[in-house]
Tab-separated table of N, CA and C in Angstrom:
chain	number	residue	atom	x	y	z
G	5	MET	N	44.707	6.759	8.532
G	5	MET	CA	43.824	7.587	7.738
G	5	MET	C	42.670	6.767	7.157
G	6	LEU	N	42.960	5.546	6.740
G	6	LEU	CA	41.924	4.711	6.148
G	6	LEU	C	40.853	4.345	7.167
G	7	LYS	N	41.241	4.074	8.418
G	7	LYS	CA	40.264	3.714	9.445
G	7	LYS	C	39.346	4.883	9.780
G	8	THR	N	39.868	6.094	9.729
G	8	THR	CA	39.027	7.248	10.057
G	8	THR	C	37.992	7.520	8.970
G	9	ILE	N	38.282	7.140	7.755
G	9	ILE	CA	37.313	7.308	6.667
G	9	ILE	C	36.370	6.113	6.597
G	10	LYS	N	36.847	4.951	6.966
G	10	LYS	CA	36.092	3.711	6.824
G	10	LYS	C	34.829	3.708	7.688
G	11	ILE	N	34.908	4.125	8.929
G	11	ILE	CA	33.758	4.083	9.839
G	11	ILE	C	32.639	5.026	9.385
G	12	PRO	N	32.920	6.306	9.080
G	12	PRO	CA	31.829	7.165	8.597
G	12	PRO	C	31.247	6.697	7.265
G	13	LEU	N	32.078	6.102	6.424
G	13	LEU	CA	31.594	5.601	5.143
G	13	LEU	C	30.621	4.441	5.348
G	14	ILE	N	30.960	3.525	6.225
G	14	ILE	CA	30.066	2.406	6.535
G	14	ILE	C	28.774	2.918	7.164
G	15	ALA	N	28.889	3.873	8.078
G	15	ALA	CA	27.700	4.446	8.716
G	15	ALA	C	26.806	5.131	7.686
G	16	THR	N	27.405	5.801	6.721
G	16	THR	CA	26.630	6.464	5.667
G	16	THR	C	25.858	5.445	4.842
G	17	PHE	N	26.500	4.346	4.485
G	17	PHE	CA	25.810	3.312	3.719
G	17	PHE	C	24.690	2.669	4.533
G	18	ILE	N	24.899	2.475	5.813
G	18	ILE	CA	23.853	1.898	6.665
G	18	ILE	C	22.649	2.826	6.727
G	19	VAL	N	22.892	4.117	6.916
G	19	VAL	CA	21.784	5.078	6.985
G	19	VAL	C	21.058	5.157	5.644
G	20	ALA	N	21.801	5.158	4.546
G	20	ALA	CA	21.174	5.196	3.221
G	20	ALA	C	20.323	3.951	2.994
G	21	PHE	N	20.821	2.799	3.397
G	21	PHE	CA	20.067	1.554	3.264
G	21	PHE	C	18.791	1.601	4.093
G	22	MET	N	18.867	2.177	5.285
G	22	MET	CA	17.678	2.290	6.134
G	22	MET	C	16.638	3.218	5.502
G	23	PHE	N	17.085	4.310	4.877
G	23	PHE	CA	16.151	5.200	4.186
G	23	PHE	C	15.473	4.490	3.022
G	24	ILE	N	16.232	3.687	2.295
G	24	ILE	CA	15.655	2.943	1.173
G	24	ILE	C	14.609	1.954	1.676
G	25	LEU	N	14.920	1.232	2.743
G	25	LEU	CA	13.950	0.283	3.298
G	25	LEU	C	12.693	0.990	3.788
G	26	GLN	N	12.858	2.144	4.421
G	26	GLN	CA	11.706	2.902	4.907
G	26	GLN	C	10.839	3.362	3.735
G	27	GLY	N	11.458	3.798	2.661
G	27	GLY	CA	10.702	4.209	1.476
G	27	GLY	C	9.930	3.053	0.876
G	28	LEU	N	10.554	1.882	0.815
G	28	LEU	CA	9.855	0.702	0.297
G	28	LEU	C	8.681	0.318	1.186
G	29	GLN	N	8.839	0.461	2.489
G	29	GLN	CA	7.752	0.147	3.406
G	29	GLN	C	6.589	1.119	3.210
G	30	ILE	N	6.883	2.390	3.020
G	30	ILE	CA	5.828	3.382	2.788
G	30	ILE	C	5.086	3.072	1.491
G	31	ILE	N	5.825	2.707	0.448
G	31	ILE	CA	5.190	2.359	-0.826
G	31	ILE	C	4.306	1.134	-0.654
G	32	ASN	N	4.771	0.140	0.088
G	32	ASN	CA	3.996	-1.076	0.311
G	32	ASN	C	2.720	-0.775	1.089
G	33	LEU	N	2.813	0.070	2.123
G	33	LEU	CA	1.627	0.418	2.901
G	33	LEU	C	0.621	1.194	2.063
G	34	ALA	N	1.102	2.087	1.215
G	34	ALA	CA	0.203	2.845	0.345
G	34	ALA	C	-0.496	1.913	-0.639
G	35	LYS	N	0.239	0.932	-1.142
G	35	LYS	CA	-0.343	-0.030	-2.072
G	35	LYS	C	-1.418	-0.866	-1.377
G	36	MET	N	-1.151	-1.281	-0.149
G	36	MET	CA	-2.136	-2.053	0.602
G	36	MET	C	-3.382	-1.221	0.869
G	37	GLU	N	-3.211	0.059	1.153
G	37	GLU	CA	-4.344	0.949	1.401
G	37	GLU	C	-5.213	1.075	0.151
G	38	LEU	N	-4.574	1.202	-1.012
G	38	LEU	CA	-5.333	1.291	-2.256
G	38	LEU	C	-6.087	-0.001	-2.536
G	39	GLU	N	-5.452	-1.137	-2.293
G	39	GLU	CA	-6.117	-2.417	-2.517
G	39	GLU	C	-7.310	-2.573	-1.591
G	40	ARG	N	-7.177	-2.132	-0.346
G	40	ARG	CA	-8.281	-2.236	0.600
G	40	ARG	C	-9.432	-1.330	0.173
G	41	ASP	N	-9.117	-0.109	-0.268
G	41	ASP	CA	-10.159	0.799	-0.737
G	41	ASP	C	-10.869	0.231	-1.955
G	42	ASN	N	-10.117	-0.351	-2.873
G	42	ASN	CA	-10.726	-0.944	-4.061
G	42	ASN	C	-11.635	-2.103	-3.681
G	43	PHE	N	-11.229	-2.902	-2.706
G	43	PHE	CA	-12.058	-4.028	-2.270
G	43	PHE	C	-13.378	-3.535	-1.706
G	44	PHE	N	-13.334	-2.507	-0.842
G	44	PHE	CA	-14.569	-2.007	-0.250
G	44	PHE	C	-15.441	-1.314	-1.290
G	45	ASP	N	-14.833	-0.638	-2.269
G	45	ASP	CA	-15.617	-0.042	-3.352
G	45	ASP	C	-16.337	-1.129	-4.141
G	46	LEU	N	-15.632	-2.210	-4.449
G	46	LEU	CA	-16.264	-3.315	-5.170
G	46	LEU	C	-17.366	-3.959	-4.342
G	47	PHE	N	-17.152	-4.075	-3.048
G	47	PHE	CA	-18.162	-4.662	-2.168
G	47	PHE	C	-19.424	-3.804	-2.159
G	48	ILE	N	-19.266	-2.496	-2.068
G	48	ILE	CA	-20.416	-1.585	-2.062
G	48	ILE	C	-21.137	-1.639	-3.402
G	49	LYS	N	-20.373	-1.651	-4.501
G	49	LYS	CA	-20.995	-1.709	-5.822
G	49	LYS	C	-21.730	-3.026	-6.026
G	50	SER	N	-21.188	-4.118	-5.498
G	50	SER	CA	-21.874	-5.400	-5.652
G	50	SER	C	-23.178	-5.404	-4.864
G	51	ASN	N	-23.193	-4.769	-3.688
G	51	ASN	CA	-24.437	-4.671	-2.926
G	51	ASN	C	-25.456	-3.810	-3.657
G	52	GLU	N	-25.007	-2.717	-4.277
G	52	GLU	CA	-25.914	-1.875	-5.052
G	52	GLU	C	-26.479	-2.652	-6.237
G	53	LEU	N	-25.637	-3.445	-6.875
G	53	LEU	CA	-26.085	-4.245	-8.006
G	53	LEU	C	-27.101	-5.295	-7.561
G	54	LYS	N	-26.858	-5.930	-6.428
G	54	LYS	CA	-27.812	-6.906	-5.897
G	54	LYS	C	-29.148	-6.245	-5.601
G	55	ASN	N	-29.106	-5.051	-5.026
G	55	ASN	CA	-30.349	-4.338	-4.728
G	55	ASN	C	-31.091	-3.977	-6.008
G	56	ASN	N	-30.370	-3.554	-7.028
G	56	ASN	CA	-31.009	-3.221	-8.302
G	56	ASN	C	-31.630	-4.457	-8.939
G	57	ILE	N	-30.942	-5.576	-8.891
G	57	ILE	CA	-31.482	-6.817	-9.461
G	57	ILE	C	-32.708	-7.261	-8.674
G	58	SER	N	-32.655	-7.138	-7.364
G	58	SER	CA	-33.799	-7.517	-6.540
G	58	SER	C	-35.003	-6.637	-6.845
G	59	SER	N	-34.788	-5.357	-7.024
G	59	SER	CA	-35.909	-4.463	-7.324
G	59	SER	C	-36.493	-4.768	-8.699
G	60	ILE	N	-35.677	-5.197	-9.651
G	60	ILE	CA	-36.190	-5.569	-10.977
G	60	ILE	C	-37.024	-6.837	-10.865
G	61	ASN	N	-36.588	-7.800	-10.079
G	61	ASN	CA	-37.326	-9.055	-9.927
G	61	ASN	C	-38.676	-8.830	-9.261
G	62	TYR	N	-38.762	-7.927	-8.315
G	62	TYR	CA	-40.025	-7.680	-7.625
G	62	TYR	C	-41.015	-6.930	-8.509
G	63	LYS	N	-40.527	-6.144	-9.452
G	63	LYS	CA	-41.418	-5.389	-10.325
G	63	LYS	C	-42.081	-6.287	-11.355
G	64	SER	N	-41.422	-7.376	-11.765
G	64	SER	CA	-42.005	-8.210	-12.811
G	64	SER	C	-42.901	-9.281	-12.290
């Protein structure tokens, strides 16, 4: 009786562990996507700032 319960129980824990790992991977990928978007937003804003500073220098 113990062997018949043991195998499905181990399989259940393995599947649950795999779901947890998959969830962590999804969270990590989402975090990387946000960091990449923030980097490109900062890059665009820095270019806009450079253009604004350049236009101020040419006016004076």
